[in-house]
Short mmCIF file of C-alpha atoms and ligand atoms in Angstrom, two decimals:
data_model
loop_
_atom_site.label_atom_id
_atom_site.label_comp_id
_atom_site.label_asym_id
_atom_site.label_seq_id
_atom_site.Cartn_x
_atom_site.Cartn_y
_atom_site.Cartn_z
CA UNK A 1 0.00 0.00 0.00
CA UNK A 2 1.35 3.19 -0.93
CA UNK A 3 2.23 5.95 2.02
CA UNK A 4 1.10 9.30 1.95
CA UNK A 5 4.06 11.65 1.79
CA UNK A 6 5.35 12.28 4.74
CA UNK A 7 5.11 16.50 5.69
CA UNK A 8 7.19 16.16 9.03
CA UNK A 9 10.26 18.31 8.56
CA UNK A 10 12.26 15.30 10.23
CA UNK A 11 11.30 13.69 7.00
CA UNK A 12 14.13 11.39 5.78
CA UNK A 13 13.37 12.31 2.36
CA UNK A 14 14.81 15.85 2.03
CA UNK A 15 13.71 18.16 -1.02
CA UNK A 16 15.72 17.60 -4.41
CA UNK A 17 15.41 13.97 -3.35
CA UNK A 18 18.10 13.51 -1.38
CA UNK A 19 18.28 11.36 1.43
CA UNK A 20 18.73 12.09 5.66
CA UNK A 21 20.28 9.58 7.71
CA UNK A 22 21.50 9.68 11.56
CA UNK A 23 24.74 9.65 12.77
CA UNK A 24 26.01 9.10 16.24
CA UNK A 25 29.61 9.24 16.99
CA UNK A 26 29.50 7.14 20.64
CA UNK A 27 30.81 7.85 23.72
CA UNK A 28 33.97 5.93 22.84
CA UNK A 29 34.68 8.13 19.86
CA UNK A 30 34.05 11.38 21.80
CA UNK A 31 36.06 9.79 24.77
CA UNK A 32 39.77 9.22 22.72
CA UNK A 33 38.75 12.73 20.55
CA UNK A 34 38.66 11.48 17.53
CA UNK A 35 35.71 13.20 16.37
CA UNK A 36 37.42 15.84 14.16
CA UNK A 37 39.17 12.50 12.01
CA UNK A 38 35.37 11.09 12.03
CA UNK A 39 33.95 14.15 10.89
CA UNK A 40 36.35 14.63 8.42
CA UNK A 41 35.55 11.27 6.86
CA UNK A 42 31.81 12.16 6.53
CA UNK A 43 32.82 15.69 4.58
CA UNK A 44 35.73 14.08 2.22
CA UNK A 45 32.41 11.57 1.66
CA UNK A 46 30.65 14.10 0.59
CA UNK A 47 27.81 14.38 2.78
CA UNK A 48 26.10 17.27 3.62
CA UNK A 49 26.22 17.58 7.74
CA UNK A 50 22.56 19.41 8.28
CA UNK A 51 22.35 19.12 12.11
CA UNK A 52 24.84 18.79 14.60
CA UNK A 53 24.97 18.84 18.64
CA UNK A 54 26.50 16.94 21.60
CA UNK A 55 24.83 15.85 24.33
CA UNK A 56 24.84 12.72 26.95
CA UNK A 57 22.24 10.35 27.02
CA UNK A 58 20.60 9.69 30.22
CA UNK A 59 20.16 5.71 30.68
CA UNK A 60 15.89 5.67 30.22
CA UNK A 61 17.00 7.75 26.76
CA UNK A 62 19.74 5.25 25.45
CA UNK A 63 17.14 2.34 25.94
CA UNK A 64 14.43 4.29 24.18
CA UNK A 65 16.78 5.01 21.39
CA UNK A 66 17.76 1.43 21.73
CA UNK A 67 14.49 -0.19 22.12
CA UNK A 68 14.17 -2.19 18.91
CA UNK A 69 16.90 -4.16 20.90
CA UNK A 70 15.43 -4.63 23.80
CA UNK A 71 15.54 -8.77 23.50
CA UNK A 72 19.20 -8.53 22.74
CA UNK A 73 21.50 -10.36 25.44
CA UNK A 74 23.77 -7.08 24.77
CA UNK A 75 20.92 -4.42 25.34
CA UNK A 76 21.64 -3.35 28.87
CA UNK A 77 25.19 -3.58 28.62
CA UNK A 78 24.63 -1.18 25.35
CA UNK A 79 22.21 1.02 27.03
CA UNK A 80 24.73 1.72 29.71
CA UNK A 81 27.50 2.19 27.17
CA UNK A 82 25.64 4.42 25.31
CA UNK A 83 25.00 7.24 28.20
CA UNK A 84 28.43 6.69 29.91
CA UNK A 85 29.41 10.10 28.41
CA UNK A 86 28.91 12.70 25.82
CA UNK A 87 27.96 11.76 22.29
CA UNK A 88 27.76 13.66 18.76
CA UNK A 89 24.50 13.27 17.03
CA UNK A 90 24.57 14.35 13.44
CA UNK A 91 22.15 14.29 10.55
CA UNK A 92 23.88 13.54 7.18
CA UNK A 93 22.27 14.32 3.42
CA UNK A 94 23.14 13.01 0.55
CA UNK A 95 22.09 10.67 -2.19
CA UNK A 96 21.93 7.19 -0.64
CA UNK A 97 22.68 8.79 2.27
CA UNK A 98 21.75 5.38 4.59
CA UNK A 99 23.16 3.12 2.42
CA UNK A 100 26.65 5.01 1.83
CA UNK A 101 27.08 5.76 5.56
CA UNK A 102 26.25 2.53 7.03
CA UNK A 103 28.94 0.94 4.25
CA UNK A 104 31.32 3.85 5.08
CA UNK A 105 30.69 2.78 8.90
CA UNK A 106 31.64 -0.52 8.53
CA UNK A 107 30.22 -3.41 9.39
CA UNK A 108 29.04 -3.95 13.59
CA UNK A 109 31.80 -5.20 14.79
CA UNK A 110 35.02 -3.71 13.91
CA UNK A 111 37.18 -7.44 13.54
CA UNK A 112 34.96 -7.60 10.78
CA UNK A 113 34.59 -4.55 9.04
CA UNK A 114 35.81 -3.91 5.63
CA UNK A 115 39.46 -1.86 5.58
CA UNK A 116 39.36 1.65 5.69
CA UNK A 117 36.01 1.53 6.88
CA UNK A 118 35.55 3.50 10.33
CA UNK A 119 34.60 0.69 12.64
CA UNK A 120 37.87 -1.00 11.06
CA UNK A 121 39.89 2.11 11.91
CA UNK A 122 38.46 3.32 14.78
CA UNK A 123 35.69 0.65 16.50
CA UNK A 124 37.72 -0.62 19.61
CA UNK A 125 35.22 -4.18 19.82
CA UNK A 126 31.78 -4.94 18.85
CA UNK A 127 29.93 -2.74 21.56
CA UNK A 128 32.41 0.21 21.48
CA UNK A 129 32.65 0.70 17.78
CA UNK A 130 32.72 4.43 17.43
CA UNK A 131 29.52 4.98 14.83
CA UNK A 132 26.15 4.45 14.63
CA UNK A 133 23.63 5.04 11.33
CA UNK A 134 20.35 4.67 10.63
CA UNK A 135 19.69 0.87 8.62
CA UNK A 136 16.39 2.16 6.52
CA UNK A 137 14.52 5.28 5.79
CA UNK A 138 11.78 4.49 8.91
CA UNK A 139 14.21 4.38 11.33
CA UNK A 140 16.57 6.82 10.29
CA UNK A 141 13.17 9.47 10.39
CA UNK A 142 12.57 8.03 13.81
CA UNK A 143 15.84 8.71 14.75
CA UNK A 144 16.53 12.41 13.38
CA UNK A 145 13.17 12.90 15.22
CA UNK A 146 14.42 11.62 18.41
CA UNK A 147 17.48 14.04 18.43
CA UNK A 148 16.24 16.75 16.43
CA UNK A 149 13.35 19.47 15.90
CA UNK A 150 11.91 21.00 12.56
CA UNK A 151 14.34 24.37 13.81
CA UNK A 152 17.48 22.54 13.79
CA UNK A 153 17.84 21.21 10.30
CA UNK A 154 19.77 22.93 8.07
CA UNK A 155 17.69 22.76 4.63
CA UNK A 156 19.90 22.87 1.51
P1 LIG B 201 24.53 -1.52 13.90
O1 LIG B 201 24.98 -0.44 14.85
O2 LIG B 201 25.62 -1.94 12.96
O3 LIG B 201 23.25 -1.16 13.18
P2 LIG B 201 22.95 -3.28 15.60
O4 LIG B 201 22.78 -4.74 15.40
O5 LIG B 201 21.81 -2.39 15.29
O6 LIG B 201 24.26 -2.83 14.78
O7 LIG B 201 23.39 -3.07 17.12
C1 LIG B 201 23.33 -1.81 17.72
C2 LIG B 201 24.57 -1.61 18.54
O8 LIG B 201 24.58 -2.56 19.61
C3 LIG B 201 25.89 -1.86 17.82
O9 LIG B 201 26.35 -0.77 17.04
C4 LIG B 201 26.82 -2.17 18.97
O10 LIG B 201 27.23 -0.98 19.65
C5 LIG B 201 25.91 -2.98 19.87
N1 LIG B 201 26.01 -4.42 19.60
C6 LIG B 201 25.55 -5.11 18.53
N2 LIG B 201 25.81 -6.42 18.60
C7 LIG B 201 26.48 -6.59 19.77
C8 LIG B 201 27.04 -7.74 20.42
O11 LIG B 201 26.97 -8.87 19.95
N3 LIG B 201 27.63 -7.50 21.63
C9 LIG B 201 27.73 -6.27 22.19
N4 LIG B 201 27.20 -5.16 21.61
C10 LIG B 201 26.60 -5.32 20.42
MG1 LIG B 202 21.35 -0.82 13.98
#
């Protein structure tokens, strides 16, 4: 069944038909400063960085943002991770913007990541591994939403 189009301003789709995703850089990555080499990655990729802040998740937050994983043996362990300090949240545009950041990520865990990719570079094991993106165009509007009001997105 088709959707109507979505009018949020959080709305993945952004106008020219490019694409939103989110992008956390983790506590660990904030932690060892390495967010300016991250960063830097995403712009040489060509992605447009329309939103940007740091902040530290409290615990309830992390397993709300979390809560798809809420089965997971890993989720509490992860929830704690994830508000054990300050985090960047960014929203990327681009074309493919989901698709080329989760493959410019890496794969989950970082033993297993493709070379050059940023979990391979950066990820220290398969819970601390530096990134986070969106994996499809519902969550990654879920997930700009959960960060980030109509006010704060840059529109190109
Ligand atoms: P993704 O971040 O590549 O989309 P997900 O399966 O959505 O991977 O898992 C979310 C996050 O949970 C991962 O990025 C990682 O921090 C953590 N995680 C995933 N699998 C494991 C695991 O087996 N052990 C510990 N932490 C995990
Ligand atoms: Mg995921």
């Amino acid at each position: 069944m088709r959707r109507p189009e979505r009018t949020t301003v959080a709305a993945t789709k952004a106008d020219g038909g490019m694409e939103r995703t989110l992008a956390i850089l983790k506590p660990d990555a904030v932690a060892r400063g390495i967010c300016g080499e991250i960063i830097s990655l995403i712009e040489r990729a060509e992605f447009s960085i329309t939103a940007l802040r740091l902040l530290r998740l409290t615990r309830e937050q992390a397993a709300q943002f979390y809560a798809v994983h809420a089965h997971r043996p890993f989720y509490g362990s992860l929830c704690q991770y994830m508000s054990s300090g300050p985090v960047v949240v960014a929203v990327l545009q681009a074309d493919r913007a989901i698709e080329r950041w989760r493959q410019l990520m890496g794969a989950t865990d970082p033993a297993k990541a493709a070379a050059g990719s940023i979990r391979q570079r950066f990820g220290l094991d398969v819970e601390r591994n530096a990134v986070h993106g969106s994996d499809g165009l519902e969550t990654a509007q879920r997930e700009i939403g959960f960060f980030f009001s109509a006010l704060d997105l840059l529109a190109l």
